[in-house]
XYZ file of C-alpha atoms in Angstrom:
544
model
C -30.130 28.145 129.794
C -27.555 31.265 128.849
C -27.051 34.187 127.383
C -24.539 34.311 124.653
C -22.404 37.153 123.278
C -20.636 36.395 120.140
C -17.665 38.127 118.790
C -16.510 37.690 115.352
C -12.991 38.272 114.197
C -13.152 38.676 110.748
C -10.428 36.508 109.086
C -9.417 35.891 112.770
C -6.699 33.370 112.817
C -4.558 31.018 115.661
C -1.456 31.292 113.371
C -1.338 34.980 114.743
C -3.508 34.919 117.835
C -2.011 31.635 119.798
C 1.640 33.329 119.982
C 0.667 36.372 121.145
C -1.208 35.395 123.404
C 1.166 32.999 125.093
C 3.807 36.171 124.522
C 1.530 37.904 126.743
C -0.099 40.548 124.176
C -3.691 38.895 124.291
C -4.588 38.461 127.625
C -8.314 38.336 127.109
C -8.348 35.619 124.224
C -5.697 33.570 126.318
C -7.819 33.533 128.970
C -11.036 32.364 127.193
C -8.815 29.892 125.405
C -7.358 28.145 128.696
C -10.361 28.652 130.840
C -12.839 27.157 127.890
C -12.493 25.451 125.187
C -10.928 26.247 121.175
C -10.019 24.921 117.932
C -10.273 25.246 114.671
C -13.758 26.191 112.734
C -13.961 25.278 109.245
C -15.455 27.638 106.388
C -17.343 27.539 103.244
C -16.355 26.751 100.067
C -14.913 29.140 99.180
C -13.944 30.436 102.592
C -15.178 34.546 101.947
C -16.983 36.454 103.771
C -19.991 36.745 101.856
C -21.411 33.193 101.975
C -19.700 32.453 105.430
C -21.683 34.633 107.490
C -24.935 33.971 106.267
C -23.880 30.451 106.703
C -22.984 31.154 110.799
C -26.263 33.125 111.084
C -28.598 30.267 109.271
C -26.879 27.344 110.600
C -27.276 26.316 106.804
C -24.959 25.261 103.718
C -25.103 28.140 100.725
C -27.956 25.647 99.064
C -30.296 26.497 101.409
C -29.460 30.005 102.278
C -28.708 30.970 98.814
C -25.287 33.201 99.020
C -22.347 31.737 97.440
C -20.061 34.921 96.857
C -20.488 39.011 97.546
C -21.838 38.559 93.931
C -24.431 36.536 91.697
C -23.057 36.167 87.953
C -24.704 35.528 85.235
C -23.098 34.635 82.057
C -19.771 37.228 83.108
C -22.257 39.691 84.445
C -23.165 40.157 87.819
C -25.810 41.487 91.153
C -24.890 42.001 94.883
C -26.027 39.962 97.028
C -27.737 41.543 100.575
C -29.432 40.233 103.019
C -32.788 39.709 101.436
C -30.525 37.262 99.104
C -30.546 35.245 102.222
C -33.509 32.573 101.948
C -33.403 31.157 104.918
C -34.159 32.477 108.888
C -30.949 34.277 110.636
C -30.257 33.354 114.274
C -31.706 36.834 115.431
C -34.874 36.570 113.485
C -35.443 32.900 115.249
C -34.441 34.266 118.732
C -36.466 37.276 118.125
C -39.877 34.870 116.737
C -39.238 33.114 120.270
C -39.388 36.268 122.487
C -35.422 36.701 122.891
C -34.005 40.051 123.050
C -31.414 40.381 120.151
C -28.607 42.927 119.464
C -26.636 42.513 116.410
C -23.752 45.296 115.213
C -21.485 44.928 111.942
C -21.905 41.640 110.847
C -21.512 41.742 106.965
C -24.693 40.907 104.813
C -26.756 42.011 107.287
C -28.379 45.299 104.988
C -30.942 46.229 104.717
C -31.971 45.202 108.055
C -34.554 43.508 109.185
C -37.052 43.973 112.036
C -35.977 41.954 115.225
C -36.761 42.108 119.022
C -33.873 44.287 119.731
C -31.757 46.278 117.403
C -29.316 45.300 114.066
C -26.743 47.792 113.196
C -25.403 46.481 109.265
C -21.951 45.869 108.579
C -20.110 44.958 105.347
C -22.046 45.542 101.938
C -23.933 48.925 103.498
C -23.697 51.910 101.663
C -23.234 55.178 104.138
C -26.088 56.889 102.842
C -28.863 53.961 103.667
C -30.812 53.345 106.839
C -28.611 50.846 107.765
C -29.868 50.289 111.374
C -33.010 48.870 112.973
C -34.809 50.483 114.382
C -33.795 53.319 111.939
C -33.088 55.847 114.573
C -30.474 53.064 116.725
C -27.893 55.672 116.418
C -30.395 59.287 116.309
C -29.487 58.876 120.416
C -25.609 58.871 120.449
C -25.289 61.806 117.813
C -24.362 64.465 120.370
C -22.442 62.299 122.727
C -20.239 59.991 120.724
C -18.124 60.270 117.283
C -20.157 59.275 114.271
C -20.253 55.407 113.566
C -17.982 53.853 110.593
C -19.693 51.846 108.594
C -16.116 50.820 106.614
C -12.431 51.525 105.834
C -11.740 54.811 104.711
C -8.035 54.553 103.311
C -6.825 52.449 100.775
C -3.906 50.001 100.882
C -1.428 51.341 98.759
C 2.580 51.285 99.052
C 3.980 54.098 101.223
C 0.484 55.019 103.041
C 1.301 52.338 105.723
C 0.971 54.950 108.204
C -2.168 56.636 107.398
C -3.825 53.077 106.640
C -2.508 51.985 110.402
C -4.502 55.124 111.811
C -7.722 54.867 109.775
C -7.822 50.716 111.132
C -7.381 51.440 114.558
C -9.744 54.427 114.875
C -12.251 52.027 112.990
C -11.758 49.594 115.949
C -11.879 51.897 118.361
C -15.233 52.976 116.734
C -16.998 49.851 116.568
C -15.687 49.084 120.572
C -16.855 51.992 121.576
C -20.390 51.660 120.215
C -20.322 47.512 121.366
C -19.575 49.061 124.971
C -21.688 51.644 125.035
C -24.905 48.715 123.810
C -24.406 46.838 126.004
C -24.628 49.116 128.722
C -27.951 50.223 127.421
C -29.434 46.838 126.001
C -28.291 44.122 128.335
C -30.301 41.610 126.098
C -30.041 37.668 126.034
C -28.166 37.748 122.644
C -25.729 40.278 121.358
C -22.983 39.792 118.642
C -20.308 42.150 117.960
C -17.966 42.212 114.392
C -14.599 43.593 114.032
C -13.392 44.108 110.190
C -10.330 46.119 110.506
C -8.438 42.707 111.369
C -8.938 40.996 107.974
C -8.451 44.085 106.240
C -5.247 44.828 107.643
C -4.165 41.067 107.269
C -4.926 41.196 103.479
C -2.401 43.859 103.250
C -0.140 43.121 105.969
C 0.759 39.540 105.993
C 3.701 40.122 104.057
C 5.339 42.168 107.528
C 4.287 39.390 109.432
C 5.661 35.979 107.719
C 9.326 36.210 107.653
C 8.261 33.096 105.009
C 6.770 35.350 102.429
C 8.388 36.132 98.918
C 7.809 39.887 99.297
C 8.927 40.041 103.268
C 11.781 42.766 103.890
C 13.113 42.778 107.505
C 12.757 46.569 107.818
C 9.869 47.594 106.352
C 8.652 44.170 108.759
C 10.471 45.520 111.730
C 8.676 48.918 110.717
C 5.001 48.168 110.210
C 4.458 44.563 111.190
C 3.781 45.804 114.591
C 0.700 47.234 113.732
C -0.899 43.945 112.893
C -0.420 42.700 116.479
C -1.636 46.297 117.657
C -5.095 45.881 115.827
C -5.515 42.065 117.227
C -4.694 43.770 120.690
C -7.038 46.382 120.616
C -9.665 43.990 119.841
C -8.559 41.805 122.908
C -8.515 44.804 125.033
C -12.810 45.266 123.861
C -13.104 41.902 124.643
C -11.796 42.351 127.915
C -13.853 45.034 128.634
C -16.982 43.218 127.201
C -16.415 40.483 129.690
C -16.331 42.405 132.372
C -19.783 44.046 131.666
C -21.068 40.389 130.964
C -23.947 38.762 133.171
C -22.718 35.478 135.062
C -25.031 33.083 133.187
C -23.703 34.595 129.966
C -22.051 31.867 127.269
C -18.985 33.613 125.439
C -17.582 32.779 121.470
C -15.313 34.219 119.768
C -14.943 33.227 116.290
C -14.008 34.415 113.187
C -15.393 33.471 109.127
C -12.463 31.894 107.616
C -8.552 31.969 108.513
C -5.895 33.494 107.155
C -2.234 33.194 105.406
C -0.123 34.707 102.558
C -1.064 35.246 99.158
C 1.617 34.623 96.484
C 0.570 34.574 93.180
C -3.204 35.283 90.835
C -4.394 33.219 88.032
C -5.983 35.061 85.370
C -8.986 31.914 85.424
C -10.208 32.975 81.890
C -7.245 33.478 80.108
C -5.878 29.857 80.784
C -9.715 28.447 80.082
C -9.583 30.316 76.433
C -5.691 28.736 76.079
C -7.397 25.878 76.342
C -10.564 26.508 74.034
C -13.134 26.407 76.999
C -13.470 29.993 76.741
C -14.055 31.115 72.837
C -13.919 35.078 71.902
C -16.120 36.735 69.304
C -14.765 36.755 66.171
C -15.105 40.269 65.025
C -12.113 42.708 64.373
C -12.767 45.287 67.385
C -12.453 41.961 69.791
C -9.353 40.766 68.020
C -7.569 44.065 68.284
C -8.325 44.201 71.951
C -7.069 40.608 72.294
C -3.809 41.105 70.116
C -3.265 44.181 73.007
C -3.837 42.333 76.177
C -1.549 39.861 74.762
C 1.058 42.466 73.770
C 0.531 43.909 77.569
C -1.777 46.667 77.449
C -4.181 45.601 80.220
C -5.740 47.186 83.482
C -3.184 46.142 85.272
C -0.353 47.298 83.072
C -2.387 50.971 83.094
C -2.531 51.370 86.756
C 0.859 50.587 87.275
C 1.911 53.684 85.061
C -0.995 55.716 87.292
C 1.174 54.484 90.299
C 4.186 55.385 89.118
C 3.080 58.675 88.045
C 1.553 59.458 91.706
C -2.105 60.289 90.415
C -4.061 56.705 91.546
C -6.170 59.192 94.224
C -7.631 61.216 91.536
C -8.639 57.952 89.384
C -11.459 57.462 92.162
C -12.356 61.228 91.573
C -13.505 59.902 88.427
C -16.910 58.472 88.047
C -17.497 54.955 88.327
C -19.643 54.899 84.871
C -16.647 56.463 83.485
C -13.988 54.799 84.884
C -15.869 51.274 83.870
C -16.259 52.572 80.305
C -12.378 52.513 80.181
C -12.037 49.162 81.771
C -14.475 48.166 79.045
C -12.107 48.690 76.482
C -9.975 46.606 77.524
C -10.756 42.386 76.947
C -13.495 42.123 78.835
C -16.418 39.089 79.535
C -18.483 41.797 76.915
C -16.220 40.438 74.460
C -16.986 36.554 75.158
C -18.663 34.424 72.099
C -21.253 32.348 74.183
C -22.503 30.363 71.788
C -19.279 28.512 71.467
C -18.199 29.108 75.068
C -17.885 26.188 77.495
C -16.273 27.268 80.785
C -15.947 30.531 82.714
C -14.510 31.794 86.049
C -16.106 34.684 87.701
C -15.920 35.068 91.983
C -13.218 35.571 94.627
C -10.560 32.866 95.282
C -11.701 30.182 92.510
C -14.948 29.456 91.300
C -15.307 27.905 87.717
C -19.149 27.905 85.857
C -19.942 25.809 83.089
C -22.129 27.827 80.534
C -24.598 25.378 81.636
C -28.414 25.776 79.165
C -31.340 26.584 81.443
C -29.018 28.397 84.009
C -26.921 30.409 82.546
C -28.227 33.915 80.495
C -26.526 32.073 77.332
C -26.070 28.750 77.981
C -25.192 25.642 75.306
C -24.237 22.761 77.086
C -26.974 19.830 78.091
C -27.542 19.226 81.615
C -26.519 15.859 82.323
C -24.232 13.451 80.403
C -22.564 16.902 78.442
C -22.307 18.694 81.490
C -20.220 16.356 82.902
C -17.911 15.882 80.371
C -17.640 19.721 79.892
C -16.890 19.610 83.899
C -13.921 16.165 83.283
C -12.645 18.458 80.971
C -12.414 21.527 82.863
C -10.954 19.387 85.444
C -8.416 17.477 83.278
C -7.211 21.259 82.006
C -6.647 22.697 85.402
C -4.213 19.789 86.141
C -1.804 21.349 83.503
C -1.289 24.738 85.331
C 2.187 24.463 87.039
C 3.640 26.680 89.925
C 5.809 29.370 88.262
C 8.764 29.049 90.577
C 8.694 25.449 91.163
C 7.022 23.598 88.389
C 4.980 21.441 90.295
C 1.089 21.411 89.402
C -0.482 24.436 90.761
C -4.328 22.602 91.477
C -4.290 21.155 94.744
C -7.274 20.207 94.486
C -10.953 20.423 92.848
C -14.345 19.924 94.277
C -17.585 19.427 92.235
C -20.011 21.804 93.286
C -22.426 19.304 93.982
C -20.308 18.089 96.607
C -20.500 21.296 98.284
C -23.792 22.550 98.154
C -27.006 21.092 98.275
C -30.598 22.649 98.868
C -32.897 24.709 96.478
C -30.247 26.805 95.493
C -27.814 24.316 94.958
C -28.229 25.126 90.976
C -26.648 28.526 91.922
C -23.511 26.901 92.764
C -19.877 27.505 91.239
C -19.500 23.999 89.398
C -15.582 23.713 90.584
C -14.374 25.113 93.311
C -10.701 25.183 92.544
C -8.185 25.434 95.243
C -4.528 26.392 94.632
C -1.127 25.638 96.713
C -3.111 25.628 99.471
C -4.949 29.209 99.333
C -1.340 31.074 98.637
C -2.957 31.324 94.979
C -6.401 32.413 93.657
C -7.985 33.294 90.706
C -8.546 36.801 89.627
C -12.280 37.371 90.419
C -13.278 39.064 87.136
C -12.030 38.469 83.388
C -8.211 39.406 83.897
C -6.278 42.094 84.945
C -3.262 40.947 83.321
C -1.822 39.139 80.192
C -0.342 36.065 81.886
C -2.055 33.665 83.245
C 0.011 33.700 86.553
C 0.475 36.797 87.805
C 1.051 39.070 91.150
C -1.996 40.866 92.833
C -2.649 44.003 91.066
C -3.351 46.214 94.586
C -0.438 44.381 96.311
C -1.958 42.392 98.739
C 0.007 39.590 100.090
C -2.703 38.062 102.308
C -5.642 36.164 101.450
C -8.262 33.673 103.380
C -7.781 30.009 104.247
C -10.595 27.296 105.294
C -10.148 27.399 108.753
C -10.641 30.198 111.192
C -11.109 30.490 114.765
C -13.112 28.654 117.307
C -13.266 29.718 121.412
C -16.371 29.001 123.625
C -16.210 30.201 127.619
C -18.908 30.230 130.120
C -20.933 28.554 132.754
C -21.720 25.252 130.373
C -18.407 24.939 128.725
C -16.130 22.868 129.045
C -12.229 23.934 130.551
C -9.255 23.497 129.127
C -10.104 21.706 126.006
C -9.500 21.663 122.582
C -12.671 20.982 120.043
C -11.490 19.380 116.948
C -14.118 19.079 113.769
C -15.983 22.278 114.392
C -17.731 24.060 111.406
C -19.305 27.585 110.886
C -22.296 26.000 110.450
C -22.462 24.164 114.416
C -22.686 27.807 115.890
C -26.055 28.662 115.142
C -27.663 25.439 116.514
C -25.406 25.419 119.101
C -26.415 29.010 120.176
C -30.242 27.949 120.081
C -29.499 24.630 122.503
C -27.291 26.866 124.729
C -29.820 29.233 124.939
C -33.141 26.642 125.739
C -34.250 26.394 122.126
C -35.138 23.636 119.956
C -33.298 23.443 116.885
C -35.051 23.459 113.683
C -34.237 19.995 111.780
C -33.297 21.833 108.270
C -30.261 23.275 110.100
C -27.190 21.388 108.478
C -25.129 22.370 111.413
C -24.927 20.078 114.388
C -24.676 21.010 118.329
C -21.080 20.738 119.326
C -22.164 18.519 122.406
C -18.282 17.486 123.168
C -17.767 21.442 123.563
C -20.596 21.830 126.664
C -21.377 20.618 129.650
C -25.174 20.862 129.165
C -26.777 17.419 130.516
C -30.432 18.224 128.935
C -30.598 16.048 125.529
C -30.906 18.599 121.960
C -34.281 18.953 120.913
C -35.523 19.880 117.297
C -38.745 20.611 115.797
C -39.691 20.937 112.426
C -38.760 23.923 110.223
C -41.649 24.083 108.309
C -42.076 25.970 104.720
C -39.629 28.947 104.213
C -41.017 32.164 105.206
C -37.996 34.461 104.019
C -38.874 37.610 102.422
C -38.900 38.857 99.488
C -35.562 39.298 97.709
C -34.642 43.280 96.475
C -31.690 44.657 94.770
C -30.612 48.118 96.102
C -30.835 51.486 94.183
C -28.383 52.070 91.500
C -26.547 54.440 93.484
C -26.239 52.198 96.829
C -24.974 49.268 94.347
C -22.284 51.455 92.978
C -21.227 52.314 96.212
C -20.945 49.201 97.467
C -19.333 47.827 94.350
C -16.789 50.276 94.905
C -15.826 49.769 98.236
C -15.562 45.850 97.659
C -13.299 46.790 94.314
C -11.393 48.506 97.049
C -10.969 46.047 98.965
C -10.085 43.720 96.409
C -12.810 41.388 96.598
C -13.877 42.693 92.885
C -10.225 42.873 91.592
């Protein structure tokens, strides 16, 4: 039986991390790689953040656990997701129901917190002004000895702020390490997991300094700032290090991170190719049609903020309001000016998700489950294999998987109905309407970095294995491999399996039954804490 400390990565990937660390610059991870086993850990569909960590925490495809994006549409609108959207039992509230001590600090979709036997500290999707820690006074104790806690970036991406952006990632890494230290010093518990953001953050905006490959790579400005990149992944080894050596000898090690990562070419504005195709159908009224002869002519959000770029004055746009700065947006083409009664098809979530208007599901929906939904679904499919690669000509869809395929559970009906995936992840779909009149376009905020479905995988410790590589691993193995490692049964509604080949435990897995679902009740947050988070994932350009 063993501890475990887990450290997530976010968007942690071996395309960066294996040669530096054989260069020497990660001497923490190389040593947890060669002393214990690693490989690859596959994703969700689609590999984000949101529905990946629940998925690591519940051991549990998005079916059962009920998050499939940051966001829950509904006929082009949309809710945040938090963690009461989660309908299924995290790792920490199991550990904590069997008497384990639990410590848990900046894992995303983890506000508001619940009670555990230990303490939860929220990361990603928790506005600054909630009680984002349990017990709500976690951090009352360090207010006169150590800097305030970051919940999140505060800089931007934007060209010619490299600097400044550098600065703000590392001090937020230094932040979080400091605090992970500084717990585990005072709660040496039997589980504790530590997240570190700044690393897909950076990579989003980054890559492009990194991959000599890369359309938009310039040997100077690489020479110049690329360096950084490898500074934030070595900062993160240096905690590690650090962690390790505060560690109790019985303790199990992972490191692992959500999803991978790799460059980002090209967007596809989803909805204007699906109304091409008569999929999507507008309203027919004259206001809609002027706004529709515009975006066609070029006058778009994108097209606008360009000119704000140019013109030096994109800080004082977020001065503005967010009610007014979304009335503006809402003059543009917009899902408000969608005709549902005649639409078939929409896209509407990070990377690539298509929904059929689908009647009993959708706030508007026409078409017939069953025989019509699948022909709506053959056609969507049959469309998507027109789209062609702008440079090359070759088709663009690498490939499609049915929803159904994906997800299954009592949420399963929540489910994007295609999952399209695009030259391998170096494309995605626009996560809203559109921000620009072509179909193919570039990123509006300039990011040239975006997710892929494998991330990382390394286990170290008293009952791993040395020296081994683990091929086949998936987000959802950790959590029941946690709960054997650590004595448990695992429940038999976990998807996930025990990654035996990984351990050198001798004991046989044991399960018992789940039982009913005791989650609790599911709550939006305030008006205010929605805007702010809205805003900070619109930042990040998970909301476009």
């Amino acid at each position: 039986m063993s501890r475990v400390l887990v450290i997530g990565i976010d968007g942690g990937t071996f395309d960066l991390i294996r040669p530096w660390a054989e260069a020497g610059d990660l001497p923490n991870l190389a040593r947890l790689m060669t002393e214990g086993v690693h490989g690859p850990l596959e994703s969700t569909l689609p590999p984000v953040t949101s529905p990946a960590w629940p998925t690591f925490a519940t051991g549990k495809n998005p079916g059962k656990h009920g998050v499939f994006d940051f966001i829950r549409p509904m006929g082009g609108q949309f809710e945040m997701v938090n963690a009461t959207s989660i309908r299924a039992p995290t790792l920490w509230q199991i550990l904590s129901e069997a008497g384990r001590q639990v410590g848990v600090m900046n894992v995303p979709v983890t506000y508001p917190p619940a009670p555990v036997n230990g303490f939860i500290i929220a990361g990603m999707l928790s506005p600054v002004g909630g009680t984002f820690t349990y017990p709500a006074d976690l951090l009352d104790r360090y207010a006169h000895r150590m800097k305030p806690y970051r919940i999140a970036p505060h800089v931007q991406y934007k060209r010619g702020n490299e600097v400044e952006f550098v600065a703000d990632l590392l001090d937020l890494v230094e932040r979080r390490g400091e605090y992970a230290l500084r717990l585990m010093d005072d709660y040496p518990y039997d589980f504790l997991m530590f997240h570190f953001q700044a690393t897909d953050v950076m990579q989003h905006a980054f890559w492009k300094f990194v991959d000599p490959t890369h359309p938009r790579y310039d040997p100077e400005s690489g020479a110049r700032f690329g360096p950084a990149l490898r500074q934030v992944y070595r900062r993160v080894d240096g905690f590690i290090g650090q962690m390790l050596d505060r560690i109790a000898d019985d303790t199990t090690v992972i490191v692992m991170s959500d999803h991978g990562f790799g460059p980002l070419h090209y967007v596809v504005n989803l909805n204007l190719f699906l109304l091409d195709q008569g999929l999507l159908q507008l309203k027919r009224g004259v206001w809609t049609r002027l706004k529709t002869d515009l975006f066609r002519a070029g006058l778009t959000p994108a097209s606008i903020w360009h000119l704000i770029e140019r013109a030096g004055l994109q800080n004082y746009v977020w001065q503005v309001s967010k009610s007014t700065r979304n009335k503006v947006v809402g003059k543009f083409l917009s899902f408000d000016d969608v005709d549902w009664s005649r639409t078939l098809a929409y896209s509407i979530g990070h990377v690539g998700q298509i929904y059929v208007n689908l009647k009993g599901r959708e706030p508007e929906g026409i078409v017939e489950p069953g025989a019509e939904y699948e022909a709506v679904r053959q056609r969507v499919v049959e469309a998507l294999r027109q789209l062609r690669h702008p440079q090359t000509g070759r088709p663009l869809v690498e490939r499609i998987i049915p929803g159904d395929q994906v997800a299954h559970g009592p949420y399963a009906y929540r489910s994007p109905d295609l999952h399209v995936m695009m030259d391998g992840y170096r494309v995605i779909a626009f996560p809203l309407f559109a921000t620009d009149h072509r179909i193919i376009t570039r990123q509006i905020r300039g990011d040239s970095g975006c997710h892929r479905l494998h991330g990382i995988f390394i286990a170290w410790g008293p009952e791993v294995r040395s020296g081994e590589t683990v091929e086949g691993a998936r987000i959802l193995d950790l959590a029941p491999t946690i709960l054997h490692l650590m004595g448990l049964p695992v429940p038999d509604d976990m998807d996930g399996r025990v990654l035996t080949e990984a351990l050198t435990i001798s004991r046989p897995v044991e399960y018992h039954s789940a039982g009913p679902a005791g989650a609790r009740a599911e709550a939006g947050l305030s008006a205010e804490e929605t805007a702010e988070v809205e805003e900070r994932l619109r930042a990040l350009g998970y909301l476009g």
